[in-house]
Structure formats: C-alpha cells, structure tokens
Short mmCIF file of C-alpha atoms in Angstrom, two decimals:
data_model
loop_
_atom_site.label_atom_id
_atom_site.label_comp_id
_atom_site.label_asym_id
_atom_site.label_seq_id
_atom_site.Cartn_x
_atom_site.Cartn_y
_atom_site.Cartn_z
CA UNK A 75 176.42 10.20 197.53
CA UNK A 76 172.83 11.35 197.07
CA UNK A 77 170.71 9.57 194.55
CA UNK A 78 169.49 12.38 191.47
CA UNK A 79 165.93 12.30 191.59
CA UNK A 80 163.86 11.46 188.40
CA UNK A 81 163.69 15.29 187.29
CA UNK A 82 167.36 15.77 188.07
CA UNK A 83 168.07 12.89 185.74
CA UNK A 84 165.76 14.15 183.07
CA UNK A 85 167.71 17.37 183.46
CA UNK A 86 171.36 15.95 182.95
CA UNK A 87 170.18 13.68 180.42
CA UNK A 88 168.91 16.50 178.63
CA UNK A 89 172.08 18.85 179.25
CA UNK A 90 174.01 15.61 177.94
CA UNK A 91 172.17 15.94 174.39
CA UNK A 92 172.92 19.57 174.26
CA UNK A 93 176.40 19.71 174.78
CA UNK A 94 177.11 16.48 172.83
CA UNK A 95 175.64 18.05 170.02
CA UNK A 96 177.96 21.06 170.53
CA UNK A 97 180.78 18.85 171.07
CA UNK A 98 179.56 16.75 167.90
CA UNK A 99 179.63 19.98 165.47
CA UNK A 100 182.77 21.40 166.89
CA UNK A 101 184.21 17.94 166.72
CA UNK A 102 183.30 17.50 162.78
CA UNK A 103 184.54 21.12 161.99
CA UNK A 104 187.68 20.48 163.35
CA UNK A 105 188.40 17.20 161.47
CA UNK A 106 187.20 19.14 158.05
CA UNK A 107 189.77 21.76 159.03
CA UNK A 108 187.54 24.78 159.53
CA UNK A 109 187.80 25.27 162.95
CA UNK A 110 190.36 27.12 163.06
CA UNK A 111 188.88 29.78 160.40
CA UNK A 112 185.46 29.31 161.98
CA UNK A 113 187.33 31.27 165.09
CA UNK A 114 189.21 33.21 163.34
CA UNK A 115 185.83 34.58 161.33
CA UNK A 116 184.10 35.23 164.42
CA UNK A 117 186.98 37.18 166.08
CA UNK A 118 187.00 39.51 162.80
CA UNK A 119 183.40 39.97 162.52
CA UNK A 120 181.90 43.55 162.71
CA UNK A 121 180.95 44.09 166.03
CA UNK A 122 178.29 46.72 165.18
CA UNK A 123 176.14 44.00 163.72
CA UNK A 124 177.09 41.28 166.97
CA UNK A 125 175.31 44.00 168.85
CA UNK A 126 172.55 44.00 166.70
CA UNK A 127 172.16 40.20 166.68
CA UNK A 128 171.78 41.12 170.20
CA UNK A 129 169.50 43.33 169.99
CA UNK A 130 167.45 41.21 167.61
CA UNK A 131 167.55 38.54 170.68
CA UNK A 132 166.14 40.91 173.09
CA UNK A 133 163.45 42.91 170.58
CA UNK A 134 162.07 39.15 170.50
CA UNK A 135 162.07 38.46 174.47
CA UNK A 136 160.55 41.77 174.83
CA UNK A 137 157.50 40.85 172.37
CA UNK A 138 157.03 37.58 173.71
CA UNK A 139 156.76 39.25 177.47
CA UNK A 140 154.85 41.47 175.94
CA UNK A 141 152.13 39.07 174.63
CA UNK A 142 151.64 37.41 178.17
CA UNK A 143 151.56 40.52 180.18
CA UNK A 144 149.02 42.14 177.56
CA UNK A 145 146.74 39.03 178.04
CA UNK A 146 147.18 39.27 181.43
CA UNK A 147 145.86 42.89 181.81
CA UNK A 148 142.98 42.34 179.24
CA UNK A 149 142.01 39.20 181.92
CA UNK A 150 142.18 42.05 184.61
CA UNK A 151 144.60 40.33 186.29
CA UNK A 152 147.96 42.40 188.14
CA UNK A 153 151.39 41.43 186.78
CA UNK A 154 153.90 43.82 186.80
CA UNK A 155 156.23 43.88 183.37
CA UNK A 156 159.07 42.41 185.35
CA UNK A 157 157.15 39.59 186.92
CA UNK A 158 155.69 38.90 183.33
CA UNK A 159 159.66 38.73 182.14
CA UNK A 160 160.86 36.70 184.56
CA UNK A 161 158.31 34.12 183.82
CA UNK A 162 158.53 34.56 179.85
CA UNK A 163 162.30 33.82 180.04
CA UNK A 164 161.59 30.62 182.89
CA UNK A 165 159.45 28.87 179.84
CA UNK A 166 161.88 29.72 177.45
CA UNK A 167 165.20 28.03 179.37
CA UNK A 168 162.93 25.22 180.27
CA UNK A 169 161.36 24.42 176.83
CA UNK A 170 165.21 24.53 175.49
CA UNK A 171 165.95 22.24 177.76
CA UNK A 172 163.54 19.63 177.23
CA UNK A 173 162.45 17.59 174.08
CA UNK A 174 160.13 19.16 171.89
CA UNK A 175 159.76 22.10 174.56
CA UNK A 176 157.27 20.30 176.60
CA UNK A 177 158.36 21.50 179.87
CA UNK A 178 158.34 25.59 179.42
CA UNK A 179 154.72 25.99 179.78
CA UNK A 180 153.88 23.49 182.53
CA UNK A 181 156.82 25.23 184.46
CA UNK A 182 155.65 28.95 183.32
CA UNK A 183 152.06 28.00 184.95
CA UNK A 184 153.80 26.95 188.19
CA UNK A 185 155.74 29.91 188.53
CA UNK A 186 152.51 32.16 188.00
CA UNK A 187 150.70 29.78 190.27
CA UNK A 188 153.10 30.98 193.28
CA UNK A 189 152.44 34.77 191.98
CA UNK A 190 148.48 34.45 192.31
CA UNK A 191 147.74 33.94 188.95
CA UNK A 192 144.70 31.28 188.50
CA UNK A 193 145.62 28.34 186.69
CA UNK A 194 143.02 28.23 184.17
CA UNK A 195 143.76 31.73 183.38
CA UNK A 196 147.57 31.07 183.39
CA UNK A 197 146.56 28.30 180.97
CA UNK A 198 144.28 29.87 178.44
CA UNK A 199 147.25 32.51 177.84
CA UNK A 200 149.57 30.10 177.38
CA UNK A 201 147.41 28.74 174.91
CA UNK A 202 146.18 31.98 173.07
CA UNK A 203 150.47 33.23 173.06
CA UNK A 204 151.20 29.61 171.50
CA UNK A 205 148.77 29.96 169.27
CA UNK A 206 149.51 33.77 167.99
CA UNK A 207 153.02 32.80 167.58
CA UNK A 208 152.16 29.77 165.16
CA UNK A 209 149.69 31.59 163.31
CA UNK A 210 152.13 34.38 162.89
CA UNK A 211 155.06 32.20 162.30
CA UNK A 212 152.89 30.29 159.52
CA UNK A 213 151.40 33.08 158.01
CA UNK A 214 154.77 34.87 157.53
CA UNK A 215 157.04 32.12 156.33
CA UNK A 216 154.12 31.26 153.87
CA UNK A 217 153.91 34.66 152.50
CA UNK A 218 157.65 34.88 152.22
CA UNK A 219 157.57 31.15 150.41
CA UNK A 220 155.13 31.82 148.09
CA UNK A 221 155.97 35.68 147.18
CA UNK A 222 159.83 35.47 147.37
CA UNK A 223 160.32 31.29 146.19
CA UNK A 224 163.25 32.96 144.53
CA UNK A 225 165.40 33.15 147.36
CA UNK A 226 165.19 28.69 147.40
CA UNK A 227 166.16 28.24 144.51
CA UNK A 228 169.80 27.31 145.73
CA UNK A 229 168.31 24.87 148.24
CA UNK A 230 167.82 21.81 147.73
CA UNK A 231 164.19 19.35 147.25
CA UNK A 232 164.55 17.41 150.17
CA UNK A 233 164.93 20.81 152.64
CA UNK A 234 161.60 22.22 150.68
CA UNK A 235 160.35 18.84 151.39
CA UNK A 236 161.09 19.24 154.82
CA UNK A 237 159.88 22.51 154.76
CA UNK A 238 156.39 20.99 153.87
CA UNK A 239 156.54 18.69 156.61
CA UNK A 240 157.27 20.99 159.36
CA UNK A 241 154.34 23.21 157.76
CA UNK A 242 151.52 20.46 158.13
CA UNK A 243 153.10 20.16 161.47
CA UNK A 244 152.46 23.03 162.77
CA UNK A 245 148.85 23.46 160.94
CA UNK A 246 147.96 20.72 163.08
CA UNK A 247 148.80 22.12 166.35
CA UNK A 248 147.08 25.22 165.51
CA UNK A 249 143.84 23.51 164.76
CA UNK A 250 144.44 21.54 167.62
CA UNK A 251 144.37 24.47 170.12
CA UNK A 252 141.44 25.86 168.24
CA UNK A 253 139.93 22.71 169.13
CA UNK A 254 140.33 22.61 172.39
CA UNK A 255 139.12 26.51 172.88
CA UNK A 256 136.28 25.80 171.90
CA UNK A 257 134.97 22.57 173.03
CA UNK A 258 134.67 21.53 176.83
CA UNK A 259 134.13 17.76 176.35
CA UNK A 260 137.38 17.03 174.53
CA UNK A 261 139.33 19.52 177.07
CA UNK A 262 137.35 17.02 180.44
CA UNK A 263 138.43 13.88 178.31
CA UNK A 264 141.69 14.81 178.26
CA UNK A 265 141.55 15.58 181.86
CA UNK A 266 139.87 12.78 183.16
CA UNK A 267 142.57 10.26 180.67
CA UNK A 268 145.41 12.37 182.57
CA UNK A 269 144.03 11.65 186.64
CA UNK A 270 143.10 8.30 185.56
CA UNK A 271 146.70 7.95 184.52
CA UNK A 272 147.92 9.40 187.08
CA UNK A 273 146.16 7.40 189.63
CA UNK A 274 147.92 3.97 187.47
CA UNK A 275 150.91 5.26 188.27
CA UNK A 276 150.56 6.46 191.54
CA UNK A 277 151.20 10.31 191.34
CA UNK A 278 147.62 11.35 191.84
CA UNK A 279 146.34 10.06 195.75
CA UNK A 280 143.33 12.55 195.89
CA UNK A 281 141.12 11.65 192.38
CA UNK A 282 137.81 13.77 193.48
CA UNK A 283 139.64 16.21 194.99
CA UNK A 284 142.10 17.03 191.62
CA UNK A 285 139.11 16.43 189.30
CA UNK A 286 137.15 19.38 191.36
CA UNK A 287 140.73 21.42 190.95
CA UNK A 288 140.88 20.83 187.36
CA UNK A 289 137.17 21.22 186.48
CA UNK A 290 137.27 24.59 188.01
CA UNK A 291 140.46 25.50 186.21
CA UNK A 292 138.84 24.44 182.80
CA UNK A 293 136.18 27.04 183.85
CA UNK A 294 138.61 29.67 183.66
CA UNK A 295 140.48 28.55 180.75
CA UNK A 296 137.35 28.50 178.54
CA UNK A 297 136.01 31.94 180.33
CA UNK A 298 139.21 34.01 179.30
CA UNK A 299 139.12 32.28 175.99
CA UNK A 300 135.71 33.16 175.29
CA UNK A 301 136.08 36.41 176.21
CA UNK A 302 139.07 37.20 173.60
CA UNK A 303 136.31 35.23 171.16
CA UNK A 304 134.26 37.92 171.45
CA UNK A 305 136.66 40.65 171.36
CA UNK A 306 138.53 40.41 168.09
CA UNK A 307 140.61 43.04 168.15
CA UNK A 308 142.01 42.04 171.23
CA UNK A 309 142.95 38.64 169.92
CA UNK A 310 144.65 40.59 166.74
CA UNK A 311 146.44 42.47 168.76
CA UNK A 312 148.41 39.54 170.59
CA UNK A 313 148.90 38.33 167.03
CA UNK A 314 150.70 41.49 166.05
CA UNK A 315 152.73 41.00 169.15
CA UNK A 316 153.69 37.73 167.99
CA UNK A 317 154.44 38.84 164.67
CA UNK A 318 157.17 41.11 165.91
CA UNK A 319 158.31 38.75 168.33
CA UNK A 320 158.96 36.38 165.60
CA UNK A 321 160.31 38.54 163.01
CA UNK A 322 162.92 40.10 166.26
CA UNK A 323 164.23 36.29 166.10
CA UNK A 324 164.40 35.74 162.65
CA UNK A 325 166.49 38.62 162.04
CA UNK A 326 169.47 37.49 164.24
CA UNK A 327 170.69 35.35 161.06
CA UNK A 328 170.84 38.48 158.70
CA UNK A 329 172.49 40.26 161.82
CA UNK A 330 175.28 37.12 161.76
CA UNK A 331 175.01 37.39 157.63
CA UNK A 332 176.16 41.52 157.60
CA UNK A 333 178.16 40.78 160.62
CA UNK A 334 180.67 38.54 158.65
CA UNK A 335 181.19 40.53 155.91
CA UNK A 336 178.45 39.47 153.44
CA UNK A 337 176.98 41.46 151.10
CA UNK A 338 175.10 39.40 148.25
CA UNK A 339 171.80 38.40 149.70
CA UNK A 340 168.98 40.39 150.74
CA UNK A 341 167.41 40.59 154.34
CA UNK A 342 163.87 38.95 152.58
CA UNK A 343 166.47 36.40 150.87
CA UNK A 344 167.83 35.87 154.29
CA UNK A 345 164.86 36.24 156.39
CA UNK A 346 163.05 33.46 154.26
CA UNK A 347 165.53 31.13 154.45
CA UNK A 348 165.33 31.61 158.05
CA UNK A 349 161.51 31.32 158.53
CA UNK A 350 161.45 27.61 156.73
CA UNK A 351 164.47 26.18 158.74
CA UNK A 352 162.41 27.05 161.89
CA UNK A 353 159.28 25.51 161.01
CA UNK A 354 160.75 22.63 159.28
CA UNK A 355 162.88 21.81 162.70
CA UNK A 356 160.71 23.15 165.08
CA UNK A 357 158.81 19.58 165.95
CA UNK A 358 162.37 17.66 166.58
CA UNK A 359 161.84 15.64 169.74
CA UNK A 360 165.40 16.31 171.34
CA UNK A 361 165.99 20.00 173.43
CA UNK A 362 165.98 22.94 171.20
CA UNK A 363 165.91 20.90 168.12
CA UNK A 364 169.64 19.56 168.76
CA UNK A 365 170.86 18.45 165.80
CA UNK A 366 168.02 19.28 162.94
CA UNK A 367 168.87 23.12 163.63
CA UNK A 368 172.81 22.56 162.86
CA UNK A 369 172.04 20.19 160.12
CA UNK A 370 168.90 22.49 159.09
CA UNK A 371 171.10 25.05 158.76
CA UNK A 372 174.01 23.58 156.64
CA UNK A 373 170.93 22.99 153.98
CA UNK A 374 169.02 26.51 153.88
CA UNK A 375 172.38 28.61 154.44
CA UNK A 376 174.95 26.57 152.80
CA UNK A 377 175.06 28.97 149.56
CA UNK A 378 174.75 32.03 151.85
CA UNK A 379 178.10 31.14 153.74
CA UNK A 380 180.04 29.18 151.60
CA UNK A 381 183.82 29.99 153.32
CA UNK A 382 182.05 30.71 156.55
CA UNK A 383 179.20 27.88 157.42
CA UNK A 384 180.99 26.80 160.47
CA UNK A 385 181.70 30.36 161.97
CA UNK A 386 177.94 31.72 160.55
CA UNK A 387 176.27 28.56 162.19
CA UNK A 388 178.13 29.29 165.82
CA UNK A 389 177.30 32.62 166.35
CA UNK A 390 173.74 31.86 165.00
CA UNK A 391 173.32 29.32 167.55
CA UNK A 392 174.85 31.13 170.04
CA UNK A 393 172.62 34.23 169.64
CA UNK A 394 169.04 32.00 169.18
CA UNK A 395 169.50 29.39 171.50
CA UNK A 396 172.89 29.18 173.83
CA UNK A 397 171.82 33.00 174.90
CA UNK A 398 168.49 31.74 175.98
CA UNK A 399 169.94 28.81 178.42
CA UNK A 400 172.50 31.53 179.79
CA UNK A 401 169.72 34.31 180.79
CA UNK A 402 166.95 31.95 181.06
CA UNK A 403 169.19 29.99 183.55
CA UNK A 404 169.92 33.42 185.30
CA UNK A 405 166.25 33.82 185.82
CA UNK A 406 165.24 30.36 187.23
CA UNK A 407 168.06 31.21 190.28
CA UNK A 408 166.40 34.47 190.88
CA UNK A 409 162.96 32.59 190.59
CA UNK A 410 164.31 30.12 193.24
CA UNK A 411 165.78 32.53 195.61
CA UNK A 412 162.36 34.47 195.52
CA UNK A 413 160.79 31.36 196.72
CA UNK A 414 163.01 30.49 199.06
CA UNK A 415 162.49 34.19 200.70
CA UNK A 416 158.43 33.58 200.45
CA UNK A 417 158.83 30.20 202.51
CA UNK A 418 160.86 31.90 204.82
CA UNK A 419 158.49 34.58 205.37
CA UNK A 420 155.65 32.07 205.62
CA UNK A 421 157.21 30.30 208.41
CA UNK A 422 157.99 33.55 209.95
CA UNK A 423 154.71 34.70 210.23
CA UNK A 424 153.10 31.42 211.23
CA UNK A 425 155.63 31.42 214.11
CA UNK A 426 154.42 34.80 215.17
CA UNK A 427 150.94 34.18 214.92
CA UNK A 428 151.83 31.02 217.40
CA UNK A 429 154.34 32.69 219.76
CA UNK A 430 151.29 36.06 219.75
CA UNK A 431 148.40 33.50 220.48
CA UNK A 432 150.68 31.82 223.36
CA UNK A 433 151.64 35.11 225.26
CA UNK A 434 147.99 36.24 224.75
CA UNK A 435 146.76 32.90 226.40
CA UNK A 436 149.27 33.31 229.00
CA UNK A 437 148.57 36.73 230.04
CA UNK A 438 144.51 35.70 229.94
CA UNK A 439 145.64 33.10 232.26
CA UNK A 440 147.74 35.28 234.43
CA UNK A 441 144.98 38.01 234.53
CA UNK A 442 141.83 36.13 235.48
CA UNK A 443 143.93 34.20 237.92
CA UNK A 444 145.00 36.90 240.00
CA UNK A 445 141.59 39.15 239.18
CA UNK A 446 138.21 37.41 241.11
CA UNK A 447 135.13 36.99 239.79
CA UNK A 448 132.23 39.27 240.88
CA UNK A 449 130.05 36.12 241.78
CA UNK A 450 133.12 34.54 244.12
CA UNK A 451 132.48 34.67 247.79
CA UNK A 452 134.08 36.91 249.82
CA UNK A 453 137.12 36.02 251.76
CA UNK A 454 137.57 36.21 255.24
CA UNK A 455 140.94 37.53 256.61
CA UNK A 456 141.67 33.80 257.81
CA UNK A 457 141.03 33.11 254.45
CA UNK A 458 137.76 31.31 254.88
CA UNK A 459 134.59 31.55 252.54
CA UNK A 460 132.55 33.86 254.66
CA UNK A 461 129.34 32.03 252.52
CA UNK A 462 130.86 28.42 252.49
CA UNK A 463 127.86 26.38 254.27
CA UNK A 464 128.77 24.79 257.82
CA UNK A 465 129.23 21.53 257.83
CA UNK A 466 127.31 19.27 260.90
CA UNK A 467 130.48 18.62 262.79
CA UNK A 468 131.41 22.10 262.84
CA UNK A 469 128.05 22.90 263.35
CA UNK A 470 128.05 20.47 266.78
CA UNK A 471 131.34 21.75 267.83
CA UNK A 472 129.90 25.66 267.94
CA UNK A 473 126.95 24.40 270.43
CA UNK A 474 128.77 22.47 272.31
CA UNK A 475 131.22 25.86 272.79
CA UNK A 476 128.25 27.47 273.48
CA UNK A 477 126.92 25.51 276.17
CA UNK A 478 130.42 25.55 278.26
CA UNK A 479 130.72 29.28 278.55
CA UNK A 480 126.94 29.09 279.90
#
C-alpha cells in the first residue's frame, strides 16, 4: 500500500475534523430528538428562498472574483474572468480545508504562477483583496453593532464578549497588512527568517538562489501596492467590491430565516446577528471554523429559531461552507486536469523540437556527404586524386617503366 505523503495526511486529517464535526452536531441533534424535525423542516421549507440562499452564495463568489480580476487589470496584467474564477474558488476550497485558512492563498499564488502571473504581483492582490474584505467586514458589522445594538439584546454577554474578541482580532491583521505594504525591511525579515528556516529543515537547497527569487518578488509586491497608494479611488473601488461580496454572504442566513417560515425579525436584525458570529469565529484554528460556527450559531440565532435551530443551522452551513468544498472541489479537478494537459503539451513539443533537430542533422549529414566541396580534388575515373602528390616509390617505378620501353 502506498505511504500518504505529508500533504495527503494534512489533507485527511483535516477532512477528519470536518466531517467529525458534522457527525458530532448531527449526532447531538439526534439524541435531543430534533433530528427528525430538523429534516422534516428542511423538506417543507419554501423553495423560492433555498434558491435565493443560492443565489446569495454565488452574488458573493462573483464579488470576490471580481475583486482579483479588477486588481489584476488595474496591474495591466491579462486574466480572463474565468481564469480569475477558477482561481478565486481554488483559495476558497483550500482555505476551508485547512486551519485558520492558511492554505487558500499560498495555493491561489501557485495556481496563478502556472497562468503567468508574477508572484509578487499575485501576492500584493492577495494582500490588497484580504485586506478590502476585513476592512469592509469590520466597518459593516461595526456600523450595524453600534446603530442597530437592538437586535443583541436577546444574546447573551459572553457572545458580545466574543464578539469583541474576534473584533481586536481582526483589527490586528488589518494593521498588520498595512504594515507590511508599506515597509520593505519588515517584509526581507520575514523573508530571510522563512529561507533560514527552511534551510534548518531542509526544504530550501538553493539559499542565494531563492533569496534573489524572493527579493525580486518583494519588488513587485511593493510596486503594485504603491501604485494603488497613489491611486485612491482605485483602492476604494476594490473595497466596494468587497463590501458586496460580504454582504452577498451574509444574506444567506436571512435567505434560510424567510425560507423556514419566519417572519418576526428584520433582515438588519438578521444580517447583524450574522456579521458578529463571523468575526467573532473567524480566527478559530480548525478548517472553516469547525465547531465555533455551529456553536457560534446556537448563541447569536438561538432566539431567531427557537423550534428550528437544528434545521436553520444545516442549511446555513450547507449554503456558506459545505457548498464551497463541493464547487471549490469541482474546480481544483478541472485545475489539475488543465495541468496535466500543459505537461503533456510541454513534453510534446520538446520531443518535436528533438526529433526536428535530429532529421535536420541527418539530412545535413546526408547532403554534404553525397555533395563535394568546391576545394576537393578532382577525381579520376579510377578513382584516384588527379592532385594527390606522387609518392618516391611510385615516382621510381614510372622511370624505371620509362627506361624499358626505350
């Protein structure tokens, strides 16, 4: 049996989290006896609104796309919107896969890597689309907390609390980007701490060679960061983007609210409700928040689904997560058979060039072997050189013919 490799590990192990915490919810509504309703609910719910939690899904995909490929074209840099979509939903299955989402944006600058995209630039728009979506996400979910407070008053101290936590969280990260935008030295002390760690351990062989690599990525990092400095309006405009991307996903839950037949709450009611359970989860170290989003969402929607928690936090999860793996999934195999076909082609045209550069050789050979020279001698029709010198014995052997017919 073939030993997993140390990704393919990571990747079960992960997968094992995911659908134990599944199993663990599913498991816990059964024993309080509200499984069985919980399916029941979802088979009655009003499919008009399913299809708009749907929609809800996709009008936040599109916005995210949208925020790399616009990026992309203000860097002057070729993407077609499909290319930019397959890539947007590659970083989203992989950062739901692994803790804390570390592994969507190494994985988003590989795949743009293999599409001609320079790293650094890949990079900086990475960086400028994370940070528009936690400056929008922060600047919403605080207006919504501080202008509609109303809406928590059924929740209780230690989910505000919470809340707070997961605010000064994400604060951090934003300064933390702004940080490194703007300073070189901290971004080549990172870099140098990262090959000099990966020398330790043996990854990195080549240290001069992956500091030059690196150096010159930094270049373009900072260039294409500098120039959305100085250009405002371009920067504002991602961070509109990212404001509809978020509110597209923070809509599904009002979607699941209608869709099961609820009527009390309002979609700011809902939608802040919403906002604070994703920032207060958001920096959960296990893959897509496992756990603190089914818990998180017992404690913010608990008084919004009081009969129907177990059904409303399914089809919520289903419809802001689950979805993502499915079609995010879909587009790593499409990913994978595209590079497959690019190998192919790459050995296929290095085996021409070789097979073309072998006939050509051979019919060089071929040609000037069969075609003489214009400085070769003459040849006689008993095939001697009619310029070859005479050597002395043949030289002798002529006089002494010579002298006998005399």
């Amino acid at each position: 049996m073939k030993k997993l490799s140390k990704q393919g590990r990571s990747n079960l192990l992960n997968g094992l989290v995911i659908l134990f915490t599944l199993g663990l919810v599913l498991y816990l509504s059964a024993q309080g006896g509200d499984l069985g309703s919980a399916f029941q609910s979802m088979a009655s719910a009003r499919i008009e609104w399913i299809l708009l939690a749907m929609g809800s899904w996709c009008f936040f995909m599109v916005f995210e796309t949208l925020g790399l490929h616009v990026f992309f074209r203000q860097q002057k840099i070729k993407i077609k919107f499909g290319t930019s979509m397959l890539v947007t939903l590659i970083g989203s299955f992989y950062s739901s896969v692994t803790p804390a989402a570390t592994g969507g944006q190494p994985m988003q600058v590989f795949s743009l890597k293999k599409r001609n995209v320079p790293t650094g630039i890949s990079t900086s728009g990475l960086a400028v689309k994370f940070f528009t979506f936690q400056t929008a996400l922060l600047t919403i979910g605080g207006c919504l907390w501080l202008f509609n407070s109303q809406a928590l008053a059924p929740v209780g101290s230690e989910a505000i609390a919470w809340a707070g936590t997961g605010f000064f969280l994400n604060s951090l990260t934003v300064v933390a980007v702004i940080l490194l935008a703007i300073n070189k030295n901290i971004v080549r002390w990172i870099i140098t701490l990262a090959i000099q760690l990966g020398k330790v351990l043996h990854i990195v062989k080549d240290v001069p060679k992956l500091a030059s690599k690196a150096d010159a990525a930094m270049q373009d990092f900072h260039a294409s960061v500098y120039m959305l400095t100085h250009h405002p309006f371009r920067l504002f405009k991602l961070y509109l983007l990212s404001c509809m991307q978020v509110l597209g996903l923070m809509s599904v839950s009002y979607c699941i609210y209608k869709a099961l037949g609820n009527t009390g709450a309002s979609y700011l009611d809902v939608l802040t409700c919403q906002f604070l359970l994703y920032i207060a989860a958001s920096f959960t170290p296990l893959p897509g928040a496992s756990g603190a989003q089914e818990g998180g969402f017992l404690l913010f929607f608990g008084h919004l689904f009081p009969s129907q928690t177990v059904a409303a936090m399914l089809l919520w999860r289903f419809f802001t997560y689950y979805i993502t793996l499915i079609i995010g999934f879909s587009a790593v195999m499409i990913d994978g058979t595209y590079n497959m076909r690019k190998i192919k082609k790459q050995k296929a045209s290095r085996l021409t060039d070789t097979n073309t550069s072998e006939e050509f050789h051979i019919e060089y050979r071929e040609e000037f072997a069969e075609t003489p020279s214009v400085n070769d001698p003459p040849i006689t029709e008993e095939g001697e050189d009619a310029h070859a010198p005479e050597t002395p014995e043949a030289s002798g052997t002529a006089d002494a013919a010579a002298a006998g017919e005399q």
